[in-house]
CSV table of C-alpha atoms in Angstrom, one decimal:
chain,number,residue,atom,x,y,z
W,1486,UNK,CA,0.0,0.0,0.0
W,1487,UNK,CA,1.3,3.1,-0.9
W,1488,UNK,CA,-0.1,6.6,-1.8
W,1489,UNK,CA,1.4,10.3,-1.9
W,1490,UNK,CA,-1.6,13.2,-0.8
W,1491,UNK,CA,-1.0,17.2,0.3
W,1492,UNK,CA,-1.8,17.9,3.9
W,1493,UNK,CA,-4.6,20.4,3.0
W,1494,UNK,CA,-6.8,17.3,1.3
W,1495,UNK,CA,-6.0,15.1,4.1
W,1496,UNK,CA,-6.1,16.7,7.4
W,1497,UNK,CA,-9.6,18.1,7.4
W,1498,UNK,CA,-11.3,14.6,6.6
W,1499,UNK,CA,-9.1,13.0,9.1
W,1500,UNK,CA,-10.4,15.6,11.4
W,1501,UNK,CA,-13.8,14.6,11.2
W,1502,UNK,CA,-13.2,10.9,11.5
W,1503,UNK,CA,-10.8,11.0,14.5
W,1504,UNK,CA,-13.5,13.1,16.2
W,1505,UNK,CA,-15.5,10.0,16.8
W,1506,UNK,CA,-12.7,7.8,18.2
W,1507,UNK,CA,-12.8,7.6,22.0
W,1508,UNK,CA,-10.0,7.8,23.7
W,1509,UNK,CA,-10.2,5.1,26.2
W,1510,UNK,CA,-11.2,2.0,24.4
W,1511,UNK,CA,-11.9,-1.5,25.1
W,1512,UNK,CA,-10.7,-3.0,21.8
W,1513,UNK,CA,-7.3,-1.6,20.9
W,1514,UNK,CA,-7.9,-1.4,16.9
W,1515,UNK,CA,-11.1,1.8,17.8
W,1516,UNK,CA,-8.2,4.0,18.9
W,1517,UNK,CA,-7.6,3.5,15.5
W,1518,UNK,CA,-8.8,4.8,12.2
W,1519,UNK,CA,-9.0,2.3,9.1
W,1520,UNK,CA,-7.3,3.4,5.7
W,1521,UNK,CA,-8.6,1.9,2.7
W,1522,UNK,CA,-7.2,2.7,-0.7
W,1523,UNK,CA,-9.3,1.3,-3.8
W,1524,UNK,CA,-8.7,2.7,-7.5
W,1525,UNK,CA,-7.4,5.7,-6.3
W,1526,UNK,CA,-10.3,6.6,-4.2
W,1527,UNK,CA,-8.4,6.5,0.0
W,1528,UNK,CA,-11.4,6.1,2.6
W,1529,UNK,CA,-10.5,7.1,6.0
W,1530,UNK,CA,-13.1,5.7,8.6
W,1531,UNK,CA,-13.1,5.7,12.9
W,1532,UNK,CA,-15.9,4.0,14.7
W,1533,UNK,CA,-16.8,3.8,18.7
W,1534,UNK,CA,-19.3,1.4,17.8
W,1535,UNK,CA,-21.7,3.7,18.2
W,1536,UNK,CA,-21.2,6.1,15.7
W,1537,UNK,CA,-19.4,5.3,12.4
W,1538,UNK,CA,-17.7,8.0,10.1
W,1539,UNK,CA,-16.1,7.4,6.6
W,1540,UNK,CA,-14.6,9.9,4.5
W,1541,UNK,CA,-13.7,9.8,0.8
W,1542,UNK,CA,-10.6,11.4,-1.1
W,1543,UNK,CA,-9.7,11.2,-4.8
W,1544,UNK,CA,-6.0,11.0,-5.2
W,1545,UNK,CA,-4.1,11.8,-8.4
W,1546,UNK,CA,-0.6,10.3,-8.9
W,1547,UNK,CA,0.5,6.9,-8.8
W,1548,UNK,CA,-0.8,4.8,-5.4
W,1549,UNK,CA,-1.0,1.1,-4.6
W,1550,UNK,CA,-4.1,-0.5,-3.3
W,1551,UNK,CA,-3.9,-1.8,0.4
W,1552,UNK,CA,-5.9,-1.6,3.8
W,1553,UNK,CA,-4.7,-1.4,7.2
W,1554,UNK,CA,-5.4,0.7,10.9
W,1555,UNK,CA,-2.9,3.3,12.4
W,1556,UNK,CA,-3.7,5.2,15.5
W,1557,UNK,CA,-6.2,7.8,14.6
W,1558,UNK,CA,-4.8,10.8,16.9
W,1559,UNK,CA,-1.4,10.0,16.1
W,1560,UNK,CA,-1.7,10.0,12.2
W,1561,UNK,CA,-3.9,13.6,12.8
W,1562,UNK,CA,-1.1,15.3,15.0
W,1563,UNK,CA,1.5,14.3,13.0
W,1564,UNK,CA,-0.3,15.5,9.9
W,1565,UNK,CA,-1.2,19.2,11.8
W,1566,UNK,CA,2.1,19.4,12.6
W,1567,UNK,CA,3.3,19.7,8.9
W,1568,UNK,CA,4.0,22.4,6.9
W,1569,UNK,CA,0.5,23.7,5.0
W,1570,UNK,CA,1.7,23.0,1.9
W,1571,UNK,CA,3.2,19.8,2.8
W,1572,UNK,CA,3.6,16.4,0.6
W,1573,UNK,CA,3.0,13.5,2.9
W,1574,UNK,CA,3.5,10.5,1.4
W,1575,UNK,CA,2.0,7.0,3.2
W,1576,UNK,CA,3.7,3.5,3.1
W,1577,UNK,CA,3.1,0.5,4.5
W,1578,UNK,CA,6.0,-2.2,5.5
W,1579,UNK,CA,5.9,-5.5,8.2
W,1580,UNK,CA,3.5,-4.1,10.9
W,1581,UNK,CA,4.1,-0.8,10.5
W,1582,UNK,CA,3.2,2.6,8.4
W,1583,UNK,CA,5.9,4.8,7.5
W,1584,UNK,CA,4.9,8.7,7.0
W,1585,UNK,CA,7.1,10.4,5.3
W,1586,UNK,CA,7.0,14.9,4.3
W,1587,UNK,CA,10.0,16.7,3.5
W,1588,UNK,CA,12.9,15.7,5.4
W,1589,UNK,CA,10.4,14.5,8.3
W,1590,UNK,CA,10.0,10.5,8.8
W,1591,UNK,CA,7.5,9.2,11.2
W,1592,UNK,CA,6.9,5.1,11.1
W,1593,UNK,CA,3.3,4.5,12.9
W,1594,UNK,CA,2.2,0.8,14.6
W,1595,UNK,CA,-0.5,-0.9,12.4
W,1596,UNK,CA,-2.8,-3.5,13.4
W,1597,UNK,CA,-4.9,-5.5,11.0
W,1598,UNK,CA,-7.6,-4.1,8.8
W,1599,UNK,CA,-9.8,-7.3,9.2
W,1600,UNK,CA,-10.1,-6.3,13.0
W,1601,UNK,CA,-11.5,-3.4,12.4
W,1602,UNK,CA,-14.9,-4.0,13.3
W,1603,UNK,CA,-17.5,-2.2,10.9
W,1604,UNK,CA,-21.2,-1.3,11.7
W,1605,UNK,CA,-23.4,-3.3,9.5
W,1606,UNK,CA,-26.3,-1.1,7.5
W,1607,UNK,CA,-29.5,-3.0,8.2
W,1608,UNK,CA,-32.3,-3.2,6.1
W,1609,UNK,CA,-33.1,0.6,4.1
W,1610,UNK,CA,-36.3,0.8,5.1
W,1611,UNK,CA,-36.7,4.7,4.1
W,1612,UNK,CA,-34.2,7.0,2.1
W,1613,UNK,CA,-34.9,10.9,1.5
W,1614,UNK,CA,-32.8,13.1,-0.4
W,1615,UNK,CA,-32.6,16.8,0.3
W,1616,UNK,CA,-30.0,19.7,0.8
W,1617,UNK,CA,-27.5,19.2,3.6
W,1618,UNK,CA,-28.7,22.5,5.0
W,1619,UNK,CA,-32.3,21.4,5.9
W,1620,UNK,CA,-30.5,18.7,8.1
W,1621,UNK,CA,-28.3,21.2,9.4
W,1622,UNK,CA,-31.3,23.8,10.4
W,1623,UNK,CA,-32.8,20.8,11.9
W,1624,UNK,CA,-30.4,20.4,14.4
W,1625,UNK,CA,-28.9,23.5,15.0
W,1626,UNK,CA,-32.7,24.7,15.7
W,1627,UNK,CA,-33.0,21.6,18.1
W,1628,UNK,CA,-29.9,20.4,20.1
W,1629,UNK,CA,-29.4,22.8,22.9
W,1630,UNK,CA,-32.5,21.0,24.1
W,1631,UNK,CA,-31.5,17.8,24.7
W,1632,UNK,CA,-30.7,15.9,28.0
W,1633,UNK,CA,-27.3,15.5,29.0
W,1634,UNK,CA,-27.0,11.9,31.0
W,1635,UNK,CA,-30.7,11.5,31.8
W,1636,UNK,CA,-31.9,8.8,33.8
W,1637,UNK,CA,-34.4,8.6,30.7
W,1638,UNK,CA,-31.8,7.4,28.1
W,1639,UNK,CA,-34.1,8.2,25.3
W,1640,UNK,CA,-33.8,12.1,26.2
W,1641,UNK,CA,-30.1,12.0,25.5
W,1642,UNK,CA,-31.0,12.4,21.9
W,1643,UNK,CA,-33.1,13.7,19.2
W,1644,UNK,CA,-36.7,12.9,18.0
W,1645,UNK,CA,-36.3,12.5,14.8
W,1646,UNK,CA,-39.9,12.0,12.9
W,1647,UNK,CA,-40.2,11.1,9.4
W,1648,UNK,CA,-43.9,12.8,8.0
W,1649,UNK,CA,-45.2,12.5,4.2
W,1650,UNK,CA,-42.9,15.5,2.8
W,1651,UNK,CA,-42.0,16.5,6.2
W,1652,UNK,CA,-38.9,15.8,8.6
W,1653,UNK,CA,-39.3,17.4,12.0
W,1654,UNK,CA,-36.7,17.3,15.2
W,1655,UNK,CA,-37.8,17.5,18.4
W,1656,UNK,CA,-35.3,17.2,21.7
W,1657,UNK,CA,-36.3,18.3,25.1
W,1658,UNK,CA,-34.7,17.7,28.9
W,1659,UNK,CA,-38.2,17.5,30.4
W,1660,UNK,CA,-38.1,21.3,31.6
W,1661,UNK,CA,-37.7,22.6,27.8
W,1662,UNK,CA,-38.6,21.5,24.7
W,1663,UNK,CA,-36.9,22.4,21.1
W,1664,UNK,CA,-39.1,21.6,17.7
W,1665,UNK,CA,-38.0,22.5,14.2
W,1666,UNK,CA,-40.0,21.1,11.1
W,1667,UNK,CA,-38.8,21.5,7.4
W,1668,UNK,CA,-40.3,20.7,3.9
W,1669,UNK,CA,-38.6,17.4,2.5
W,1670,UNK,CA,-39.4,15.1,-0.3
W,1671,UNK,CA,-40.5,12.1,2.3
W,1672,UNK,CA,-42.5,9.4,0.6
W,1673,UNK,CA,-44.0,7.8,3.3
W,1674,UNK,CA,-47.9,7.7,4.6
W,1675,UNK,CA,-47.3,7.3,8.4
W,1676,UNK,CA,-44.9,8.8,10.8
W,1677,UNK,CA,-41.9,7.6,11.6
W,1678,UNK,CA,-40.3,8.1,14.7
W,1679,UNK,CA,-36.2,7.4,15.0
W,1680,UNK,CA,-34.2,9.0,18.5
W,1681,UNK,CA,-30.5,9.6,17.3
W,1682,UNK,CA,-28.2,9.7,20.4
W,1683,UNK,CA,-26.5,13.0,21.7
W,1684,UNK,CA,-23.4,12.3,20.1
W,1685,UNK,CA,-23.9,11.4,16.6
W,1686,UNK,CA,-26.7,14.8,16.3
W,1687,UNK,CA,-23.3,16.2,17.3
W,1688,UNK,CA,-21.2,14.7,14.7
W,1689,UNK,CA,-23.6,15.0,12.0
W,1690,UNK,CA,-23.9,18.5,12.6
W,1691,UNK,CA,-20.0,18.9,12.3
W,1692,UNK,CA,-20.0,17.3,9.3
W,1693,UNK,CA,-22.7,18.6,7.2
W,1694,UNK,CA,-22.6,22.3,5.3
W,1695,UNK,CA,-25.0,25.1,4.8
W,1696,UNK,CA,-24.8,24.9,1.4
W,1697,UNK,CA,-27.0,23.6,-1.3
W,1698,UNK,CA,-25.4,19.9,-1.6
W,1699,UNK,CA,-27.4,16.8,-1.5
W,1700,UNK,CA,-27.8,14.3,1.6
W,1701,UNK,CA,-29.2,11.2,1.4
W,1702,UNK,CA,-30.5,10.2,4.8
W,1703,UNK,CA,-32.0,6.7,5.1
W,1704,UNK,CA,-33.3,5.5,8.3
W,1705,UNK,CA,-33.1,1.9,9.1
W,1706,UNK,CA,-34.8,-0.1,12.1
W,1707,UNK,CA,-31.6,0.1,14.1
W,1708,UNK,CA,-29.6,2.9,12.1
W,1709,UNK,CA,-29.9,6.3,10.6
W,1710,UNK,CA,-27.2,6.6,7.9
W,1711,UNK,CA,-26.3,10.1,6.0
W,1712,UNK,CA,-24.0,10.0,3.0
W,1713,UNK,CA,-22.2,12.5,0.5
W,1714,UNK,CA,-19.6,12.3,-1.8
W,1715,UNK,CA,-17.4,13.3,0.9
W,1716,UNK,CA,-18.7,11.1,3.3
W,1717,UNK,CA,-21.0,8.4,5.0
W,1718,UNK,CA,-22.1,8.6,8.5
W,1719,UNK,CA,-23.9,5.9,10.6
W,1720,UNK,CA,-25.0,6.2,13.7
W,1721,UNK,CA,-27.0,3.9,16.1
W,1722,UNK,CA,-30.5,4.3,17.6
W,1723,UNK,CA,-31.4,4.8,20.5
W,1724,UNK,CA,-33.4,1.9,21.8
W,1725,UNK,CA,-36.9,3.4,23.4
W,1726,UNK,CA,-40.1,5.8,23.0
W,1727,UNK,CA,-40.2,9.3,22.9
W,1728,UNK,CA,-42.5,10.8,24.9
W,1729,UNK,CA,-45.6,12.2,23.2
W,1730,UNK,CA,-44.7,15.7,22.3
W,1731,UNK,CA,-47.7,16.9,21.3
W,1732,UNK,CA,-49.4,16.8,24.5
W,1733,UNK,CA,-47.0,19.6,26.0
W,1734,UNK,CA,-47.1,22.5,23.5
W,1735,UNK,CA,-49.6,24.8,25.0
W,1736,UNK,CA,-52.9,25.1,23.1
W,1737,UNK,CA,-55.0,28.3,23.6
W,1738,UNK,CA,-52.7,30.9,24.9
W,1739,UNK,CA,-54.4,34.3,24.8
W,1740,UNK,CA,-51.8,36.1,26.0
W,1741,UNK,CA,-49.5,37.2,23.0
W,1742,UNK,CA,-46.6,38.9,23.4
W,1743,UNK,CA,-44.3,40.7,20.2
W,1744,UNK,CA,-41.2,41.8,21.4
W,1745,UNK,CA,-37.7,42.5,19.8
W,1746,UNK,CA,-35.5,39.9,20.1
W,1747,UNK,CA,-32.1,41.6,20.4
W,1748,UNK,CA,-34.1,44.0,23.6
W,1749,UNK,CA,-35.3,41.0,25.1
W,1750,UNK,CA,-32.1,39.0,25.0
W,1751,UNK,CA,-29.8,41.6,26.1
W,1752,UNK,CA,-32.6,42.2,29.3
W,1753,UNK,CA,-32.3,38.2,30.0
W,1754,UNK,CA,-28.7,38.4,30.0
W,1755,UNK,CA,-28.4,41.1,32.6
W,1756,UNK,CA,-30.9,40.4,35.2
W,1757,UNK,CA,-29.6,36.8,34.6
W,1758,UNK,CA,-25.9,38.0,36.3
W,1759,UNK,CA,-28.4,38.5,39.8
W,1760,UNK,CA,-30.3,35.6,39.7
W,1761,UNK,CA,-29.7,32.6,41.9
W,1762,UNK,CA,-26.5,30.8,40.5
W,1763,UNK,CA,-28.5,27.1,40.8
W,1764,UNK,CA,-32.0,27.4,40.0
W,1765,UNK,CA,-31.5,30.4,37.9
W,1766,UNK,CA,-35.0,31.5,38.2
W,1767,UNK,CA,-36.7,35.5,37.0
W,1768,UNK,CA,-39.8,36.7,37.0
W,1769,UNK,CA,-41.8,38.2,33.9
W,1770,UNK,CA,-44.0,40.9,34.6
W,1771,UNK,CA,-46.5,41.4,31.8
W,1772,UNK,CA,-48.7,44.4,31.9
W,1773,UNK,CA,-50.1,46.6,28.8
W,1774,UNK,CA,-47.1,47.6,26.4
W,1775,UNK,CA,-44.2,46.8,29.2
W,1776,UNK,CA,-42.4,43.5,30.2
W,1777,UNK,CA,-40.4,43.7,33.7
W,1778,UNK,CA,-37.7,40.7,34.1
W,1779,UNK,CA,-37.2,40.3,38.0
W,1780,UNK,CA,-34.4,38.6,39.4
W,1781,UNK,CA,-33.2,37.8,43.1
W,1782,UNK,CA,-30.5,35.6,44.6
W,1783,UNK,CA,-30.1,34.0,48.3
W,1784,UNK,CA,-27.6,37.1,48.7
W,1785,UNK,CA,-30.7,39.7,48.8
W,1786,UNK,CA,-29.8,40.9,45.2
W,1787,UNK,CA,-31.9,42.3,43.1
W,1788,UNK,CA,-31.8,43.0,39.3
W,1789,UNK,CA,-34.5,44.3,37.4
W,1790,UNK,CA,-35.2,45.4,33.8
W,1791,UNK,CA,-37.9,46.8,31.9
W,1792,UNK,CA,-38.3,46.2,28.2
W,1793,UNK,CA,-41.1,47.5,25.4
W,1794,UNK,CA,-43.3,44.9,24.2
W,1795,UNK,CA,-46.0,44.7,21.6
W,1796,UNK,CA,-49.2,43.3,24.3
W,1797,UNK,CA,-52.5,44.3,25.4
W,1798,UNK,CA,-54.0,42.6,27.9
W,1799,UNK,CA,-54.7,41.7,31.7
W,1800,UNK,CA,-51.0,42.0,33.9
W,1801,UNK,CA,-49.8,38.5,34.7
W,1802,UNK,CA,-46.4,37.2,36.9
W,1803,UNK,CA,-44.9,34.1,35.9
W,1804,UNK,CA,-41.1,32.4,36.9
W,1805,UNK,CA,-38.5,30.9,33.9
W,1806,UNK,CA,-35.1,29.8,33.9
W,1807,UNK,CA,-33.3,32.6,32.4
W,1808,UNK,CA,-30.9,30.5,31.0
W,1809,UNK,CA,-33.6,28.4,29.1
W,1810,UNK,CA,-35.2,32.0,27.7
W,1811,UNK,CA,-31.7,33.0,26.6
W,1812,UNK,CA,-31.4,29.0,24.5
W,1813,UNK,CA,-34.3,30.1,22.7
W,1814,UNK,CA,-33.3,33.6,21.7
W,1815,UNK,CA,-29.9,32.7,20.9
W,1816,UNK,CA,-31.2,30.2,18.1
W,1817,UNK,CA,-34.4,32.6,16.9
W,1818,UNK,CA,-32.7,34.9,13.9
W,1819,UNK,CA,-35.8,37.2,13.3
W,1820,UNK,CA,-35.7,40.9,14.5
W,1821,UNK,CA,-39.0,40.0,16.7
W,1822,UNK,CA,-40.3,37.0,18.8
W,1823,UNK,CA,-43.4,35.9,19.8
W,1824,UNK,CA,-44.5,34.6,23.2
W,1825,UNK,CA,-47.5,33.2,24.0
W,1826,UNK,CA,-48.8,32.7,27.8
W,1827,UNK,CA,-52.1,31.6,29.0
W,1828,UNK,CA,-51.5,31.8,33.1
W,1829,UNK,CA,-49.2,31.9,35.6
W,1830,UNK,CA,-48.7,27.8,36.0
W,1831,UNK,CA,-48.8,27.4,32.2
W,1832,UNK,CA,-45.8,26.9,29.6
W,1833,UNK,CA,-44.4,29.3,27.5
W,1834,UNK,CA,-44.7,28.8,23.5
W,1835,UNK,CA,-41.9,31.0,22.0
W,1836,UNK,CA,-42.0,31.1,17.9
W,1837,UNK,CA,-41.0,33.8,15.6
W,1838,UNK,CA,-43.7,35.8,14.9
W,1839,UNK,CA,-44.5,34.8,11.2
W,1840,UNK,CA,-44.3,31.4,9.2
W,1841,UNK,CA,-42.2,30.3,11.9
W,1842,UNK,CA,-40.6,26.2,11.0
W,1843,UNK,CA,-39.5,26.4,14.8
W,1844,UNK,CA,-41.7,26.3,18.4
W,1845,UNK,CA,-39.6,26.2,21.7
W,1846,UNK,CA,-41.4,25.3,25.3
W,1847,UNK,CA,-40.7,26.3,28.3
W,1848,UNK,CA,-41.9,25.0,31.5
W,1849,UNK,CA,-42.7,27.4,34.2
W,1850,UNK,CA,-41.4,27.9,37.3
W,1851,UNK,CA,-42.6,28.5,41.4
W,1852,UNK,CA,-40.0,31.5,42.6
């Protein structure tokens, strides 16, 4: 096996497949990261088992087919180490992989390709085609809302819901909830539900663009699998039921709120510096044309701040978690935001005010 490659086409692939290589492994060969060269065409791939990530290069020059495993963060420092406009030629001898650029020389410890355990596609059950940055909305609209190491496994992921020509996202922590729904060509006449886990959302966002290229996402019984010409992800499911979503977004609000969302951030973050470091709790006071955040600490601190708001109505006081009202305006790109209130034990539905593809929910809280 031999091929020659510049560092530029090489390191930023190998970035994105050592990122899913754990560090501390059970099996020796997933520390490393399987190189495949076919025809010309080098595939790069790391795996926990969990997730799975293969990227593609075209080489041009003279190469010689071969397979084999070298240590994935090993290979990627010594390749970032280079010179940019480096030459780094691969070879491989008995048991080990020489790298060579310039007057550099580095020879790697191999272990066999056949060990390299891969993660088997199931049956295709459903495959949609669309442009990598629907997916990409999708989850950047969604993930801040997912559990981190929940008792309930199946909130450390993403709800991922196939609809006829619809794909929606939905992640929550129990307290929150995030819900993005885009147009897709989905051919199917039921919904189907798939929960990706925390990390591969995370690694499929890192690998997809905003641009206009094609994804094809097919969703198996046990997998969800996205692939490009650059590269084919696989990821797991998660094994369990999502809880029914639709029961918690508030129906019949009648309080409406229109306020600007750059005021009503900037308000959150500064009475959010007073409020009580663990349960991070203000108050909203709603009254006609005003909204007064109110925060306190166990240190008799007080912060409040008043901002303009589009609203006509009866005055009302409800508790949030600042931090989860500054999740939702952080993602939200319109000038203006919506929030809709019915009483002072009810949710919050935050949206942007027209043709909005995204809803957020937040739980109230006792203060």
């Amino acid at each position: 096996m031999k091929f020659t490659v510049s560092r530029e086409a090489l390191v930023k692939p190998l970035q994105l497949v050592a990122g899913v290589v754990e560090r501390r492994q059970t099996l020796p060969v997933l520390s490393n990261v399987l190189i495949v060269l076919e025809n010309g065409q080098l595939s790069l791939t790391g795996t926990d088992l969990e997730v799975e990530i293969v990227a593609r290069i075209t080489l041009v020059g003279d190469s010689e087919n071969g397979e084999t495993t070298v240590p994935a963060k090993k290979f990627l420092d010594i390749c970032r180490a280079l010179p940019e406009d480096a030459e780094i030629q691969f070879s491989l001898g008995e048991q080990k992989a020489t790298v060579k650029s310039g007057r550099s020389r580095f020879s790697l410890s191999t272990l066999e390709a056949n060990e390299f355990p891969s993660v088997e596609p199931g049956s295709n059950d459903l495959s949609i085609r669309c442009k990598q940055k629907e997916i990409k909305r999708l989850i950047d609209r969604t993930s801040f809302a997912m559990a981190q190491q929940d008792v309930r496994y199946y909130l450390n992921g993403m709800l991922w819901e196939v609809r006829p020509n619809e794909l929606r996202a939905v992640s929550t922590d129990g307290h929150r909830l995030a819900m993005c729904t885009r147009q897709v060509p989905a051919d199917v006449s039921e919904v189907i539900q798939a929960i990706l886990p925390r990390k591969g959302v995370i690694e499929l966002s890192r690998l997809l663009h905003e641009g206009e290229e094609d994804v094809e996402l097919v969703l198996g019984a046990n997998h969800l699998r996205a692939s490009t010409p650059d590269f084919t992800f696989t990821s797991k499911l998660v094994d369990g039921k999502f809880p029914d979503y639709e029961r918690v977004l508030p129906k019949g609000g009648d309080k409406i709120v229109i306020g600007d969302r750059s005021d009503l951030k900037q308000a959150f973050a500064r009475t959010a510096i007073l409020s009580n470091e663990k349960y991070r709790g203000v108050r909203l006071m709603l009254d006609e044309g005003q909204l007064t955040i109110v925060a306190n600490n166990p240190e008799q601190e007080e912060a409040e701040d008043v901002v303009s708001v589009d609203y006509s109505g009866d005055s009302l006081e409800v508790g949030f978690n600042v931090s989860y009202l500054q999740d939702v305006t952080n993602v939200i790109d319109t000038e203006s935001i919506k929030i809709t209130l019915s009483d002072s034990n009810s949710s919050a539905l935050i949206e942007e005010p027209e043709n909005s593809d995204s809803a957020y929910v937040v739980m109230p809280m006792r203060l």
